[in-house]
mmCIF file of C-alpha atoms in Angstrom:
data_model
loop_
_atom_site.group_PDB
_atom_site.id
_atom_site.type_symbol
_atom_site.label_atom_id
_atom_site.label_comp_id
_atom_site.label_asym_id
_atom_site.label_seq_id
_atom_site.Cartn_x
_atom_site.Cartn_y
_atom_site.Cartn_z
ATOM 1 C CA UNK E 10 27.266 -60.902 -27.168
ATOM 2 C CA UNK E 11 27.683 -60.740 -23.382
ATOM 3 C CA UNK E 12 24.449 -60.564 -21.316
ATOM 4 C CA UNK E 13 25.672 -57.004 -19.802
ATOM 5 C CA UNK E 14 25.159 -55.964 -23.517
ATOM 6 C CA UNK E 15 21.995 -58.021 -24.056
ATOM 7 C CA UNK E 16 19.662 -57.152 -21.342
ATOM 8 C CA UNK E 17 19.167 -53.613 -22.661
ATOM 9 C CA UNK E 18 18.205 -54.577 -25.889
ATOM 10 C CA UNK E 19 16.149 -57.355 -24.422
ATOM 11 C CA UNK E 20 14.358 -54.665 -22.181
ATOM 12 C CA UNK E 21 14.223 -52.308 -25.181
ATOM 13 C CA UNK E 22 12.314 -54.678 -27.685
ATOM 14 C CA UNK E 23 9.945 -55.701 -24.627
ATOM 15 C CA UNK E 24 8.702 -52.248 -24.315
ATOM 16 C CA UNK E 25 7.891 -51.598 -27.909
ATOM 17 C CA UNK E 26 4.627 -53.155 -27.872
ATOM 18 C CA UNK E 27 3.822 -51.059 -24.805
ATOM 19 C CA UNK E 28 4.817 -48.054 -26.384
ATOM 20 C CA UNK E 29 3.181 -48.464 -30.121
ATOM 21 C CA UNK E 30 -0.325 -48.910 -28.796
ATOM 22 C CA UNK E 31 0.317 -45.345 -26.254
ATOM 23 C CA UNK E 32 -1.488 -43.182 -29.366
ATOM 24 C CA UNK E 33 -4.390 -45.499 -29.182
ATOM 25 C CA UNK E 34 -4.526 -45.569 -25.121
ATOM 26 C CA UNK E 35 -4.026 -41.828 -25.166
ATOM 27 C CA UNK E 36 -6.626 -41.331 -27.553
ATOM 28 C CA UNK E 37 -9.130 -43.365 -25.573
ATOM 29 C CA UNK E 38 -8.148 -41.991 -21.913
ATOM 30 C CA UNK E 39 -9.059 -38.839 -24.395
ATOM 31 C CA UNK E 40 -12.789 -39.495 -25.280
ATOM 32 C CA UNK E 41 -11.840 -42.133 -28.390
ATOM 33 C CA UNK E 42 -13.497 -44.778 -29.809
ATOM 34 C CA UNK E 43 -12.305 -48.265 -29.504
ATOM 35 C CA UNK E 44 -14.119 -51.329 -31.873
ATOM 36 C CA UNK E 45 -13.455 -54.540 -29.824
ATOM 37 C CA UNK E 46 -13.635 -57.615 -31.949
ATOM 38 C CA UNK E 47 -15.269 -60.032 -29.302
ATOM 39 C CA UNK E 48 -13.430 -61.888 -27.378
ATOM 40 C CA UNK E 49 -12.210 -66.092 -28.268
ATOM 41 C CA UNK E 50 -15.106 -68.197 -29.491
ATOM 42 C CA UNK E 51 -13.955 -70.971 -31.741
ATOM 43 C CA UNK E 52 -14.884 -71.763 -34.941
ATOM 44 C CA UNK E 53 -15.787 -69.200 -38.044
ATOM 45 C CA UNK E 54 -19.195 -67.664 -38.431
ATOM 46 C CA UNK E 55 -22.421 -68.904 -37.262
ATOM 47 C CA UNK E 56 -23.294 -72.817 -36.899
ATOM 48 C CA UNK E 57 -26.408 -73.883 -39.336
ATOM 49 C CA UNK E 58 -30.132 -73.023 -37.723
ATOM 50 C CA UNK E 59 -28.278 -69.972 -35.676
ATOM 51 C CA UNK E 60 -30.941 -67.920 -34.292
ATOM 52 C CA UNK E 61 -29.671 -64.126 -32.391
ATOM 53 C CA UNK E 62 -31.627 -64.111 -29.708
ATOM 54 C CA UNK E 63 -30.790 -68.205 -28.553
ATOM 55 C CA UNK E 64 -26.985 -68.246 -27.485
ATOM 56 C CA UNK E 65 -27.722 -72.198 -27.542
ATOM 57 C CA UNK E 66 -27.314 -71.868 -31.486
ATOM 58 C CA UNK E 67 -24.472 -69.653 -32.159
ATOM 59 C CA UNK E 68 -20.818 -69.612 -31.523
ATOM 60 C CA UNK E 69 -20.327 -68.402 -28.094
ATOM 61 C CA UNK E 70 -16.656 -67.791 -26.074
ATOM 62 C CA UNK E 71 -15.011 -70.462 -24.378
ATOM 63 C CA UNK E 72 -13.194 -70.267 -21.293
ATOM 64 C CA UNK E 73 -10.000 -68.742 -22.783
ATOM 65 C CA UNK E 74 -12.331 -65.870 -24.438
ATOM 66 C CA UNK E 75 -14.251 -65.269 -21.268
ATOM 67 C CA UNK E 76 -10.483 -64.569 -19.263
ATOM 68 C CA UNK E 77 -9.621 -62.723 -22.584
ATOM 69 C CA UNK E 78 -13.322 -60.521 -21.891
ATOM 70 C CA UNK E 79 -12.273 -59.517 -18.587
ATOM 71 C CA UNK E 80 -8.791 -58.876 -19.174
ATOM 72 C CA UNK E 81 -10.054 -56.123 -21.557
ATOM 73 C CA UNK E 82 -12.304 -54.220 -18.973
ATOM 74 C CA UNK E 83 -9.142 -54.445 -16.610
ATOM 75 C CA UNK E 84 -6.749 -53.272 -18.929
ATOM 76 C CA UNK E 85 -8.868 -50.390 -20.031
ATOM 77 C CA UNK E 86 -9.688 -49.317 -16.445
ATOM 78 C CA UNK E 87 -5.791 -49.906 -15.387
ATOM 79 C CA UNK E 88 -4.744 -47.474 -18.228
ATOM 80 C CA UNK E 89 -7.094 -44.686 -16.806
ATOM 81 C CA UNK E 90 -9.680 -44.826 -19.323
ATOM 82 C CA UNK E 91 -12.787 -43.385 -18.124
ATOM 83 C CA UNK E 92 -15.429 -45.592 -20.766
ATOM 84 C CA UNK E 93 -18.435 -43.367 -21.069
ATOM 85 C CA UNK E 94 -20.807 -46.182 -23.178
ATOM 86 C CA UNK E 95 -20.709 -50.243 -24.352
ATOM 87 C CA UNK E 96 -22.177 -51.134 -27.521
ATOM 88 C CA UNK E 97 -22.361 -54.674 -28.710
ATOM 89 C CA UNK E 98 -23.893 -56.413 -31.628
ATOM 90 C CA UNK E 99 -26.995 -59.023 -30.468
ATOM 91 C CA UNK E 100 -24.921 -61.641 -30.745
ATOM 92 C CA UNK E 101 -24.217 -63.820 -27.961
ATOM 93 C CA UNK E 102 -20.536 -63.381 -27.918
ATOM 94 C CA UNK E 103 -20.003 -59.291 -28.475
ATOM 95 C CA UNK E 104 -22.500 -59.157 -25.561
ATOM 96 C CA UNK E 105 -21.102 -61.096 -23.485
ATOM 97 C CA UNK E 106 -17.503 -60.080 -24.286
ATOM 98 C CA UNK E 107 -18.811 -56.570 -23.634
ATOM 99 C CA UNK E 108 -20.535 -57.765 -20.279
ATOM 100 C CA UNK E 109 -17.256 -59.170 -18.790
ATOM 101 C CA UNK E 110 -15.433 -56.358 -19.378
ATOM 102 C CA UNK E 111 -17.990 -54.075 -18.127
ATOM 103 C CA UNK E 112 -21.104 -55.996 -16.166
ATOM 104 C CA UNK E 113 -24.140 -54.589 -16.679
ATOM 105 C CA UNK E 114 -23.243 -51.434 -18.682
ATOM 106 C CA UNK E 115 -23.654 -53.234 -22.230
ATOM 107 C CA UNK E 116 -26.632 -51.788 -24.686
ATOM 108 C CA UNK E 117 -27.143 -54.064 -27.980
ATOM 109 C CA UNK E 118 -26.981 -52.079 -31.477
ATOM 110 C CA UNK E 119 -27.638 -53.685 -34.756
ATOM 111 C CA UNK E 120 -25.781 -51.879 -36.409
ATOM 112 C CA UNK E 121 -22.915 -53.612 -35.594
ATOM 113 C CA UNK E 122 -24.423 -57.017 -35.686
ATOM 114 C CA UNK E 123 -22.713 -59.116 -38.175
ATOM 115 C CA UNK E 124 -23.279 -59.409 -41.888
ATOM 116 C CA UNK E 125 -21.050 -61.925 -42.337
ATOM 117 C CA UNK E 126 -23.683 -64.626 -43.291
ATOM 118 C CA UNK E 127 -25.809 -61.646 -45.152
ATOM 119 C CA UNK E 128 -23.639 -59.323 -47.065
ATOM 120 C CA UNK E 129 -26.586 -57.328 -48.503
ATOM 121 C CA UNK E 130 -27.112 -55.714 -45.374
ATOM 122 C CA UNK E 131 -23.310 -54.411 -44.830
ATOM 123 C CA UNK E 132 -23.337 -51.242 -46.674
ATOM 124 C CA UNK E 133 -26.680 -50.171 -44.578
ATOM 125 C CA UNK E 134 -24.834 -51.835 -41.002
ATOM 126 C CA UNK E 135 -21.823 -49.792 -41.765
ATOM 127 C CA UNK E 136 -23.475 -46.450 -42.499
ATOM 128 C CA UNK E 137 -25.471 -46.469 -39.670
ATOM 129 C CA UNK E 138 -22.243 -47.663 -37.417
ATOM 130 C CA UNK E 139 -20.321 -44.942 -39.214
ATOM 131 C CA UNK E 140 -22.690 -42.212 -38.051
ATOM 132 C CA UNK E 141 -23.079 -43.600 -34.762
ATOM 133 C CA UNK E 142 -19.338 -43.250 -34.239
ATOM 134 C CA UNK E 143 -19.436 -40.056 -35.566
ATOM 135 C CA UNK E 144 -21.964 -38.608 -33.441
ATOM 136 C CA UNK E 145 -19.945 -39.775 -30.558
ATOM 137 C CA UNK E 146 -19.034 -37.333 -28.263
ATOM 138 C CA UNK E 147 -18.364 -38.571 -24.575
ATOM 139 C CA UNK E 148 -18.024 -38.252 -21.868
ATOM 140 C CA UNK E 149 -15.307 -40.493 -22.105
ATOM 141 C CA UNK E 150 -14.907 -43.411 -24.700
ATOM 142 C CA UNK E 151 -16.572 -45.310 -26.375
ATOM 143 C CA UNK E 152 -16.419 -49.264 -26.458
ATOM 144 C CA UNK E 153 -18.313 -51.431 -28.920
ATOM 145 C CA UNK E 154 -17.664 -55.009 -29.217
ATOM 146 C CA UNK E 155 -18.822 -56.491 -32.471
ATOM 147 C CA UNK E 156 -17.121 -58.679 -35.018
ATOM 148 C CA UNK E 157 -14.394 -58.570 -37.065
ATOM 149 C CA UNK E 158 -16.330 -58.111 -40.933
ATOM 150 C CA UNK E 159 -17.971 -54.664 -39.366
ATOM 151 C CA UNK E 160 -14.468 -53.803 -38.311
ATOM 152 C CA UNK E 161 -13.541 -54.465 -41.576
ATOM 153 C CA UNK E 162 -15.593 -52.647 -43.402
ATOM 154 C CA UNK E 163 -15.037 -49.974 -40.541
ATOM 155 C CA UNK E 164 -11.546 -49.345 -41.197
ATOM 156 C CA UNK E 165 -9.582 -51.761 -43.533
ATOM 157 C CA UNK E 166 -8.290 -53.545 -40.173
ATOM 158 C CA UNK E 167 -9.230 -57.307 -39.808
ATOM 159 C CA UNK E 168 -8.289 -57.746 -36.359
ATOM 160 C CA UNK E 169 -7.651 -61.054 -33.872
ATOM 161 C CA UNK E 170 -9.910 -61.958 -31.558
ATOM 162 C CA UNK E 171 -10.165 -59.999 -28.626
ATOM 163 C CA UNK E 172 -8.173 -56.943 -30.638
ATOM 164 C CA UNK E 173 -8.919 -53.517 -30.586
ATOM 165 C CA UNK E 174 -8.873 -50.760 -32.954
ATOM 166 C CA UNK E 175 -9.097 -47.652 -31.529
ATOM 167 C CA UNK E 176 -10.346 -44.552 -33.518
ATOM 168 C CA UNK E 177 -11.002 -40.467 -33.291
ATOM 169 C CA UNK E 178 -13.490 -38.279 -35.232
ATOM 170 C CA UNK E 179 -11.639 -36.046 -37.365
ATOM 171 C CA UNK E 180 -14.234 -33.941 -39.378
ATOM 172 C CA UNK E 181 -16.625 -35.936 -40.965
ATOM 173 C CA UNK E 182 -14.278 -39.289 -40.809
ATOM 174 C CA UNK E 183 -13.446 -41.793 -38.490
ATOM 175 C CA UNK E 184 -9.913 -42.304 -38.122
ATOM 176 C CA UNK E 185 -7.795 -44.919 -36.830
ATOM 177 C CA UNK E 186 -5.367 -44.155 -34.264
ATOM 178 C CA UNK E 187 -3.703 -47.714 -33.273
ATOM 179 C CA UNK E 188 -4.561 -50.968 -32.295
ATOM 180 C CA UNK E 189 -4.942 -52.700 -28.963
ATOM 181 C CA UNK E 190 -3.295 -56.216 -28.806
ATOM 182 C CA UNK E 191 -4.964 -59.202 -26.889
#
């Protein structure tokens, strides 16, 4: 194949990404909802003796995840989306995920701390996360940045770090529109 006949298709398979996540940016520049898993912090779950409100015990973002944070906030304000409120978990990295992308805007709600060390508490978390996304109505979107079991449990989506899933009220359900890549 010549590169006169390759460069479209190059172009073309570039673009797709672009153009699968439109929904989900459309949705948001709409009013949506969009459940951030935080950004990079390496490791798995919490470190023994972790403590919420002591970042010096938990698993926290590194440099990569910090560049990852911000990228967020300026891909969400270069698409024209208007964000109307930030949720995070208490944990040290939704929060400051959350904060990088949008300094000082971020409000802490447990119910989208994680119950990833405490699974008796995830059917309670993901109620009351389900009704606050419900009762969501603007203006503009919503962004909460929390972890990837209440995403989960959210919506059937286990998501990369740094990942998006972006969702609409439709009745009484949540649904998922698309997802937002790193």
């Amino acid at each position: 194949m010549t590169l006169r006949r390759t460069l479209p298709l190059l172009l073309l398979l570039a673009a797709l990404p672009a153009r699968a996540e439109e929904p989900a940016w459309q949705a948001l520049r709409e009013g949506g909802i969009v459940l951030f898993r935080h950004a990079n912090a390496p490791g798995g779950g919490d470190p023994p003796g972790f403590r919420p409100g002591d970042c010096a015990t938990q698993r926290n973002l590194d440099d990569a995840g910090r560049a990852q944070a911000r990228r967020i906030g300026e891909a969400l304000r270069g698409a024209g989306v208007t964000v109307g409120a930030v949720l995070a978990s208490a944990w040290c990295r939704t929060t400051e995920t959350a904060d990088l992308a949008f300094p000082g805007r971020v409000a802490t709600e447990p119910a989208f701390n994680s119950f990833f060390a405490d699974r008796s508490t995830a059917a309670a978390q993901t109620a009351a996360a389900r009704a606050m996304l419900l009762a969501w109505q603007g203006p503009g979107a919503l962004f909460v940045s929390t972890h990837q079991v209440n995403i989960t449990a959210l919506t059937g989506i286990v998501p990369a770090p740094g990942e998006g899933v972006v969702l609409r009220r439709q009745g009484d359900a949540v649904i998922v529109i698309g997802r937002i890549r790193p």
